[in-house]
Short mmCIF file of N, CA and C in Angstrom, two decimals:
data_model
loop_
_atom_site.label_atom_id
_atom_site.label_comp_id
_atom_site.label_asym_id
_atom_site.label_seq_id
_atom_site.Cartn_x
_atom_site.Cartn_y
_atom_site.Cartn_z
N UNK K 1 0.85 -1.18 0.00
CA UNK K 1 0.00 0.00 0.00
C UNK K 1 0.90 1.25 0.00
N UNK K 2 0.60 2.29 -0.72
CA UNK K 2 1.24 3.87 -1.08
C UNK K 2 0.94 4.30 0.30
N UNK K 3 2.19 4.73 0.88
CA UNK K 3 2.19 5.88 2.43
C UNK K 3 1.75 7.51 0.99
N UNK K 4 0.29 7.34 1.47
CA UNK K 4 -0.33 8.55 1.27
C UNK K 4 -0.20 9.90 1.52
N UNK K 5 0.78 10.12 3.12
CA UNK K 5 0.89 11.01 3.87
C UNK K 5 2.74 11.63 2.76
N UNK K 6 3.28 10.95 2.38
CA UNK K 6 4.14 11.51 1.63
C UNK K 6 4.20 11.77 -0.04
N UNK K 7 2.81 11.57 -0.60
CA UNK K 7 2.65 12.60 -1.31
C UNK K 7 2.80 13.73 -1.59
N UNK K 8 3.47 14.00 -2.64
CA UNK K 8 3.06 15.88 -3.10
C UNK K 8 2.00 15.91 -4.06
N UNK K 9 0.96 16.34 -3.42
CA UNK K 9 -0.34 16.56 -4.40
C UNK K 9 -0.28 18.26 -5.06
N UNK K 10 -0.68 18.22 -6.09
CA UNK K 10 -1.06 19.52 -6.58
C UNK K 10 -2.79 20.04 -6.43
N UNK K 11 -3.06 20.92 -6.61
CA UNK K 11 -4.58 21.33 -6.40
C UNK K 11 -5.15 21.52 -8.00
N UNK K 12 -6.35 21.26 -7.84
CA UNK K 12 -6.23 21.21 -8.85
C UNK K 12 -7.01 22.49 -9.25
N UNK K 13 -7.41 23.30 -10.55
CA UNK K 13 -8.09 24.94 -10.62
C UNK K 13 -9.03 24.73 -11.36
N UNK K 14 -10.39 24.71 -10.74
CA UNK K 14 -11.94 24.13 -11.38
C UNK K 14 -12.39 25.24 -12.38
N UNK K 15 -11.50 26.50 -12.05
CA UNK K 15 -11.97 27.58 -12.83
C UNK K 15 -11.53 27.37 -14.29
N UNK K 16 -9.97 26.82 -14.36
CA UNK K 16 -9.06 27.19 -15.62
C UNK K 16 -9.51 25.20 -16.30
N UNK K 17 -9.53 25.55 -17.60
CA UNK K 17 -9.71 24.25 -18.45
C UNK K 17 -7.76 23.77 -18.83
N UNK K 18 -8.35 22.94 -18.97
CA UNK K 18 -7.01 21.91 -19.38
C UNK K 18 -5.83 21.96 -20.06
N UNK K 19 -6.75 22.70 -21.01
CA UNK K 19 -6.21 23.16 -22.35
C UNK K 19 -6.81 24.40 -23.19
N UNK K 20 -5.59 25.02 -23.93
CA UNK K 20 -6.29 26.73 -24.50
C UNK K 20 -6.89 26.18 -25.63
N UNK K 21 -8.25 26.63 -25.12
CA UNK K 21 -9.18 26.17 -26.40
C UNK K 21 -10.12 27.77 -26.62
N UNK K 22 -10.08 27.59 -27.98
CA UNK K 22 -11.56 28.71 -28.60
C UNK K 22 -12.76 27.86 -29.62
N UNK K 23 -13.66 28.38 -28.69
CA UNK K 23 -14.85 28.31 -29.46
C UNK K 23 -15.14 28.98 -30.44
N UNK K 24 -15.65 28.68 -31.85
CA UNK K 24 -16.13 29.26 -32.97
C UNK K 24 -17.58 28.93 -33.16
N UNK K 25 -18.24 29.72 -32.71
CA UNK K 25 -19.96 29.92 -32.84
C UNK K 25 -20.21 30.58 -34.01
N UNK K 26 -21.27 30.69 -34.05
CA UNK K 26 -22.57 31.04 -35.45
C UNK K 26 -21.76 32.97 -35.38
N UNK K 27 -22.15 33.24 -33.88
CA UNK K 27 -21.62 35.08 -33.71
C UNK K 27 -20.71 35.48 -32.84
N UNK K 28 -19.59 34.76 -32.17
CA UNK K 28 -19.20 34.55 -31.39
C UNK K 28 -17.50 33.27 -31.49
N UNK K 29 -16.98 34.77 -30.99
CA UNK K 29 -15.31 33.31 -30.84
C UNK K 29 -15.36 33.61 -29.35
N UNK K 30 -15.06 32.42 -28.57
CA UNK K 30 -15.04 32.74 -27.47
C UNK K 30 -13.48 32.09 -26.85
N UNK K 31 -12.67 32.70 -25.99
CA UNK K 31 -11.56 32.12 -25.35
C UNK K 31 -11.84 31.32 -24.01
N UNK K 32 -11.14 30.32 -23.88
CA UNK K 32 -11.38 29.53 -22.48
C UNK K 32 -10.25 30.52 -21.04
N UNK K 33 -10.42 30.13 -20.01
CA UNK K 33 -9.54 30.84 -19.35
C UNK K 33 -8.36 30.47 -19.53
N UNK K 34 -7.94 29.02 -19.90
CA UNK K 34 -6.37 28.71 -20.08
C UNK K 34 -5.77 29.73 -21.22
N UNK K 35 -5.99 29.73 -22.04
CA UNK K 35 -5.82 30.88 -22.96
C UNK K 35 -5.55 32.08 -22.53
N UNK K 36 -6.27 32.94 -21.40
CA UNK K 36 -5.59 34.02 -20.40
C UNK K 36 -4.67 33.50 -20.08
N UNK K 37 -4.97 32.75 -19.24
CA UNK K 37 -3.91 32.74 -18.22
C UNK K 37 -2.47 32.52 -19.29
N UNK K 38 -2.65 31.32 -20.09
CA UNK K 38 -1.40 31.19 -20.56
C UNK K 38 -0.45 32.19 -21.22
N UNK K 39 -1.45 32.97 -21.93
CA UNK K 39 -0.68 34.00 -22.59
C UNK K 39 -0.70 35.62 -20.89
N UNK K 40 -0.93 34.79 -19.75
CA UNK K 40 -0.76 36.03 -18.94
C UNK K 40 -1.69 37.07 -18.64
N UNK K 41 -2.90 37.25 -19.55
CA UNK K 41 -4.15 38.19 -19.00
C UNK K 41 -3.61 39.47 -19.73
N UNK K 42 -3.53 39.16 -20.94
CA UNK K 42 -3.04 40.25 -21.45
C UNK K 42 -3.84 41.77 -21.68
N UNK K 43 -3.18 42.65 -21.74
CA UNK K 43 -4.34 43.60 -22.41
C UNK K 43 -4.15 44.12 -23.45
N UNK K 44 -3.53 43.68 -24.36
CA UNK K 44 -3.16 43.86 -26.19
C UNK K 44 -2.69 42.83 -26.30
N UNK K 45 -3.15 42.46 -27.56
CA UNK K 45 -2.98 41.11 -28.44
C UNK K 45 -2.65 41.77 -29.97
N UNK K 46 -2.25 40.71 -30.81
CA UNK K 46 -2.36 40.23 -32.52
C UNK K 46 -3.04 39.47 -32.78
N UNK K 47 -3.98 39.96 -33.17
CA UNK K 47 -4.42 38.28 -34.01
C UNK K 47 -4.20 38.27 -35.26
N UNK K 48 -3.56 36.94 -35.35
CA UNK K 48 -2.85 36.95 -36.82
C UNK K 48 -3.16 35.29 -37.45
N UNK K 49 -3.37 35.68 -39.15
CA UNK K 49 -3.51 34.36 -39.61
C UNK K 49 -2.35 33.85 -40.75
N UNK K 50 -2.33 32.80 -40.85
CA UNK K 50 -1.87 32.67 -42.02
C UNK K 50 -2.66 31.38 -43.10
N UNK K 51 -3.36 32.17 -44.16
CA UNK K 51 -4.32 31.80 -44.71
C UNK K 51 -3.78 30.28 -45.40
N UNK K 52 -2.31 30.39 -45.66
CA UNK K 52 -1.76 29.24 -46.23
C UNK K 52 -1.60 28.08 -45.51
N UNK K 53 -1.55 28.54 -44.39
CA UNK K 53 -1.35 27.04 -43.44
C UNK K 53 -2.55 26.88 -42.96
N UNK K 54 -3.88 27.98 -42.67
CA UNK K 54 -4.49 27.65 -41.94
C UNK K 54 -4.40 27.26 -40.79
N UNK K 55 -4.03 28.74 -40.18
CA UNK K 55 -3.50 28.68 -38.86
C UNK K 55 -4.00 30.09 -38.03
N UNK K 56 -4.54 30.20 -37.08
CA UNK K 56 -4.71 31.49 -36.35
C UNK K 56 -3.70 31.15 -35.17
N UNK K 57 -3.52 32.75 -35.20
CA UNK K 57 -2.52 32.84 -33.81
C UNK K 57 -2.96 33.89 -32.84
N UNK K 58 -2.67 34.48 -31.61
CA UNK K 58 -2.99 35.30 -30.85
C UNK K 58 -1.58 35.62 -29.88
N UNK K 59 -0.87 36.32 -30.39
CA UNK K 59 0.21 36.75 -29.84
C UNK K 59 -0.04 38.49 -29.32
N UNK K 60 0.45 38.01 -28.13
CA UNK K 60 0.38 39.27 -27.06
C UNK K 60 1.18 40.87 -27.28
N UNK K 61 1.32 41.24 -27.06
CA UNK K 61 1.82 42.97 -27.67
C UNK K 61 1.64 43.65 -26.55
N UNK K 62 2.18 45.32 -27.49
CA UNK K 62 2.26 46.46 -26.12
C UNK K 62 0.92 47.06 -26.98
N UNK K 63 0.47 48.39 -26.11
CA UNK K 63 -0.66 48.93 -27.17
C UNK K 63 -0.51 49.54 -28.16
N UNK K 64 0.81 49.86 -28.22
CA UNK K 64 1.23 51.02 -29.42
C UNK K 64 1.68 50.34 -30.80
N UNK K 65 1.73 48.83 -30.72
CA UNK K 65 1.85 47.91 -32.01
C UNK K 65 1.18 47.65 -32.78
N UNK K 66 1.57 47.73 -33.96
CA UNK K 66 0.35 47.60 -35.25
C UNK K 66 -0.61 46.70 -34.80
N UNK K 67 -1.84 46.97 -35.17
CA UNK K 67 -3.14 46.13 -35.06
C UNK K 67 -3.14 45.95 -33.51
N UNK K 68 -2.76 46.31 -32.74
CA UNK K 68 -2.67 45.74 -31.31
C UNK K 68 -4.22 46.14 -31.13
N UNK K 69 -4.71 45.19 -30.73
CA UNK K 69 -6.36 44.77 -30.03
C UNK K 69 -6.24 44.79 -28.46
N UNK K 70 -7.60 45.32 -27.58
CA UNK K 70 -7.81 44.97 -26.32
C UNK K 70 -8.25 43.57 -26.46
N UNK K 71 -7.73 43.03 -25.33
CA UNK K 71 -8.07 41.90 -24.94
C UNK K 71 -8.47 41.48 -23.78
N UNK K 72 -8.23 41.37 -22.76
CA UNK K 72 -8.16 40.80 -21.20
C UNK K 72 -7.93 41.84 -20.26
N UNK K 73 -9.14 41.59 -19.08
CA UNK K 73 -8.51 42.31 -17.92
C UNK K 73 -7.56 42.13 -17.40
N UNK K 74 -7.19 42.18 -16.19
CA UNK K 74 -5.64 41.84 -15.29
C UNK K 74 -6.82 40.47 -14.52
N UNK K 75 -5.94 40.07 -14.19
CA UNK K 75 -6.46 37.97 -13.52
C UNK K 75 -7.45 38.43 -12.44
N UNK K 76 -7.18 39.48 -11.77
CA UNK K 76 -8.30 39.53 -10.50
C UNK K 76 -9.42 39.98 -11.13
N UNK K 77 -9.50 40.83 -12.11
CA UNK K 77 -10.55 41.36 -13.01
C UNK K 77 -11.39 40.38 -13.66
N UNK K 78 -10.67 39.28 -14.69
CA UNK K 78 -11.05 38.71 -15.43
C UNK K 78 -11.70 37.67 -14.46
N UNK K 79 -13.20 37.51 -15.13
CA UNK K 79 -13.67 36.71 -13.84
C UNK K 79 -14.44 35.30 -14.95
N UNK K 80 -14.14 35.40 -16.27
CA UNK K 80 -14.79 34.30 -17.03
C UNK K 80 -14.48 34.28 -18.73
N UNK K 81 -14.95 33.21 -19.07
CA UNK K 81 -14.04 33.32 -20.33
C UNK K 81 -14.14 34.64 -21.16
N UNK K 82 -13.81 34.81 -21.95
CA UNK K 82 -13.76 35.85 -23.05
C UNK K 82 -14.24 35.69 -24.34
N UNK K 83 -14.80 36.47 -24.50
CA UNK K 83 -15.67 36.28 -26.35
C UNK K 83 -15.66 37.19 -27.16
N UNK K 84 -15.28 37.01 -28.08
CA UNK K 84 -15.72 38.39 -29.32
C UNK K 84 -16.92 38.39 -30.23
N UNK K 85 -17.19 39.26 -30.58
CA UNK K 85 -18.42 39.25 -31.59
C UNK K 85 -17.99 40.21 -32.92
N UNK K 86 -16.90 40.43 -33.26
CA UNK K 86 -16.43 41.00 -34.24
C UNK K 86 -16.50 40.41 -35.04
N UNK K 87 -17.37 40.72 -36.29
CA UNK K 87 -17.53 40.02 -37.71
C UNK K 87 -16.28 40.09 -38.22
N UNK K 88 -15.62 41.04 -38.50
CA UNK K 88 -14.27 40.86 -39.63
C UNK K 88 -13.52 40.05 -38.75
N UNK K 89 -13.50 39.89 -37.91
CA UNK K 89 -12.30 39.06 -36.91
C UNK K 89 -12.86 37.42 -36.89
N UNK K 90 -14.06 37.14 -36.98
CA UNK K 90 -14.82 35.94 -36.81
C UNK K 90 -14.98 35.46 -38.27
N UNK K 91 -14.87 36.27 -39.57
CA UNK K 91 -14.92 35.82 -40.49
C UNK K 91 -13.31 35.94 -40.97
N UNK K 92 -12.68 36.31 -40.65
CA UNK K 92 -11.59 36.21 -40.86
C UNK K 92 -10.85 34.36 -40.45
N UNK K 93 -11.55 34.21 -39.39
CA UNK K 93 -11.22 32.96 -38.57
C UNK K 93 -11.63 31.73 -39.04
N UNK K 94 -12.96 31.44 -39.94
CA UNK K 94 -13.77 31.04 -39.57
C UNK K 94 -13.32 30.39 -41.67
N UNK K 95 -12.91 31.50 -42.19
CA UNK K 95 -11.98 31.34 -43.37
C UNK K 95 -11.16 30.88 -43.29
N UNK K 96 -10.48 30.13 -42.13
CA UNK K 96 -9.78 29.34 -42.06
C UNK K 96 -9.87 27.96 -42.09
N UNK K 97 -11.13 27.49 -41.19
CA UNK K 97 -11.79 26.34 -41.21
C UNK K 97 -12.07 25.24 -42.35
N UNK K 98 -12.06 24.26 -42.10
CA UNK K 98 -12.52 23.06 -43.65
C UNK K 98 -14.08 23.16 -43.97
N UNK K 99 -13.89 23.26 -45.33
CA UNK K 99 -15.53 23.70 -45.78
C UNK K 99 -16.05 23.32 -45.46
N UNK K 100 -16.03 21.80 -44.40
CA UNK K 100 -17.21 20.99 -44.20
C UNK K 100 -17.27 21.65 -42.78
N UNK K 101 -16.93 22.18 -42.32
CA UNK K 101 -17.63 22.91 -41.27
C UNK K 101 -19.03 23.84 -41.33
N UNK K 102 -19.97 23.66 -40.65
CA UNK K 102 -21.19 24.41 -40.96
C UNK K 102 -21.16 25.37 -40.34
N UNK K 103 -21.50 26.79 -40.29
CA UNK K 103 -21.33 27.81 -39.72
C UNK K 103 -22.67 27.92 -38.95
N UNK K 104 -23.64 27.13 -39.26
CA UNK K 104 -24.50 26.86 -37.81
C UNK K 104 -23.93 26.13 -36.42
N UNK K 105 -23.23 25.52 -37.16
CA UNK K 105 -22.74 25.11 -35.98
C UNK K 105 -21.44 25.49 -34.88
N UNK K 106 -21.10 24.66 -33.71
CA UNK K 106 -20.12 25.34 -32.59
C UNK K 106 -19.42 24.45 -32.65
N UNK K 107 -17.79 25.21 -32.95
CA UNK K 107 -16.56 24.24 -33.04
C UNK K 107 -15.62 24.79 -32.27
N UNK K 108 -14.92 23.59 -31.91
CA UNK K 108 -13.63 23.93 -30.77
C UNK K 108 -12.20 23.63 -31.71
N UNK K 109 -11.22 24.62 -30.75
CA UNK K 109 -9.98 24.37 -31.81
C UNK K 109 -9.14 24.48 -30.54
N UNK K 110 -8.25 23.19 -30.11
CA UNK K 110 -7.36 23.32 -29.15
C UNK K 110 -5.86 24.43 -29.77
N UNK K 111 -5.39 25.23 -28.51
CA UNK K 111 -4.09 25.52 -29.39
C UNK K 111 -2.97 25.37 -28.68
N UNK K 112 -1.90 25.43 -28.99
CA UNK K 112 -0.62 25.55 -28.79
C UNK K 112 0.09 26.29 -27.97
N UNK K 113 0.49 26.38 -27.02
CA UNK K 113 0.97 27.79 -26.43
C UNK K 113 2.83 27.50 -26.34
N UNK K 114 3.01 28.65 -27.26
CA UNK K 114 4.90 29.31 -27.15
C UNK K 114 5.16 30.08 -26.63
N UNK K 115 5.83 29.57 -24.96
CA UNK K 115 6.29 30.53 -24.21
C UNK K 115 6.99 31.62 -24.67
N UNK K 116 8.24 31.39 -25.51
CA UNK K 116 9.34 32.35 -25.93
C UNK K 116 8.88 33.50 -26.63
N UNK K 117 7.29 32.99 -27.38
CA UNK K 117 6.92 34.02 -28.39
C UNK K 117 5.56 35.13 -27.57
N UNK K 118 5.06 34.16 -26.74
CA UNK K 118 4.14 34.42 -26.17
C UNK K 118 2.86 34.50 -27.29
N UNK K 119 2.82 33.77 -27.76
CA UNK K 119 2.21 32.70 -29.12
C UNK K 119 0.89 31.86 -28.39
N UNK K 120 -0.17 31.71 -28.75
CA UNK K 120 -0.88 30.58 -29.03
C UNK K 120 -1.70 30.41 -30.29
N UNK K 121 -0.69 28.87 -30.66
CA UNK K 121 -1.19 28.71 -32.08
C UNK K 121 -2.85 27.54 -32.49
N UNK K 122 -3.37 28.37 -33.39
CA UNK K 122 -4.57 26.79 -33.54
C UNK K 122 -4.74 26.87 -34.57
N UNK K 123 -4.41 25.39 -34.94
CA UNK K 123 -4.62 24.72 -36.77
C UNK K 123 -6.04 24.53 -36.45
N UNK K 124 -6.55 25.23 -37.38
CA UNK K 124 -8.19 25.36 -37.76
C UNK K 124 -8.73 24.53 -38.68
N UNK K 125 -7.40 23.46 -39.62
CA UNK K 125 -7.92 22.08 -39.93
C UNK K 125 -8.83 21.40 -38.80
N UNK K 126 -7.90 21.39 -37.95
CA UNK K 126 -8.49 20.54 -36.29
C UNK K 126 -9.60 20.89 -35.93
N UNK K 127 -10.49 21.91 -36.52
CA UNK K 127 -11.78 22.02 -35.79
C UNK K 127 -12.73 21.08 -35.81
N UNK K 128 -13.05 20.51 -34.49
CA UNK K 128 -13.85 19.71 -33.99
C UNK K 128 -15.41 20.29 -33.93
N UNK K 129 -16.22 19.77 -34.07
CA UNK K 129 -17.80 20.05 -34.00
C UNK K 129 -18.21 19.99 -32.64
N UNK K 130 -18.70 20.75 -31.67
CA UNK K 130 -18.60 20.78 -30.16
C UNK K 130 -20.14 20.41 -29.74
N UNK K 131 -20.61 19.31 -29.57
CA UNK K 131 -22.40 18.77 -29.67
C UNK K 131 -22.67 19.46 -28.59
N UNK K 132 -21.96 20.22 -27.51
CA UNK K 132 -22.41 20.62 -26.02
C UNK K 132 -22.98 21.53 -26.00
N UNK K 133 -22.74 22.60 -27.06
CA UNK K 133 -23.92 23.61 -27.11
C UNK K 133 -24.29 23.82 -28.41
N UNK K 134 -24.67 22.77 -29.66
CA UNK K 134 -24.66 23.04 -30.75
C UNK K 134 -26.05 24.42 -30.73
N UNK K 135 -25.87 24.61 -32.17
CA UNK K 135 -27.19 25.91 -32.34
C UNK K 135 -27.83 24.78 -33.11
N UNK K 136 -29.59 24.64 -32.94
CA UNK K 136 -30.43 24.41 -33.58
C UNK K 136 -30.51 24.99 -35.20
N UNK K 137 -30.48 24.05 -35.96
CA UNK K 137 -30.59 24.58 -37.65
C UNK K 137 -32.01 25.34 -37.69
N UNK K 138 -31.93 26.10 -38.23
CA UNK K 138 -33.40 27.37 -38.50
C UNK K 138 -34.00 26.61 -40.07
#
């Protein structure tokens, strides 16, 4: 039997998910909290694609950098995931995706996170169809 008492347990954080994932909805990209946190709770971002690989990225910035976007409160602020509703930014994204994706529907795209760059990358081949909150077809 395992002496239990000499464990090092970690705790575990019910708030933060597993992994930096974004949702791609019908009107709506939404960020999970790992995604803050990982990239730090930023408050300017890039979002950047590259249409050839089919790849979105979200790399962090100062505010005075080209395209630099608000993003995130500071961690005590931020109290739940994050979402955008920006059409050019959601269709920009969403142009990335495999045609057989339906735009009624809600897809998840795990990504990547590069410390050095302060990078998180997501191949938008990988988008998964998310049944947990699909939208009803009209």
């Amino acid at each position: 039997m395992k002496d239990f008492k000499n464990i090092s347990f970690d705790i575990i954080d019910l708030s933060v998910n597993a992994t930096p994932d974004i949702y791609i909805n019908r009107g709506t990209i939404t960020f999970t909290k790992k995604v803050l946190e990982d990239l730090g709770y930023p408050a300017n971002v890039q979002y950047c694609i590259s249409a050839e690989a089919k790849v979105f990225a979200i790399r962090v910035c100062k505010s005075n950098e080209a395209k630099s976007t608000p993003f995130s409160k500071s961690r005590a602020e931020q109290t739940s995931t994050l979402s955008t509703g920006n059409r050019n930014f959601i269709e920009s994204v969403r142009a990335l995706m495999p045609e057989t994706c339906d735009p009624k529907l809600r897809y998840k795209v795990t990504g990547c996170f590069d410390s050095d760059s302060r990078t998180i990358y997501f191949d938008m081949e990988e988008a998964v169809e998310d049944l947990f909150r699909a939208v009803k077809a009209e």
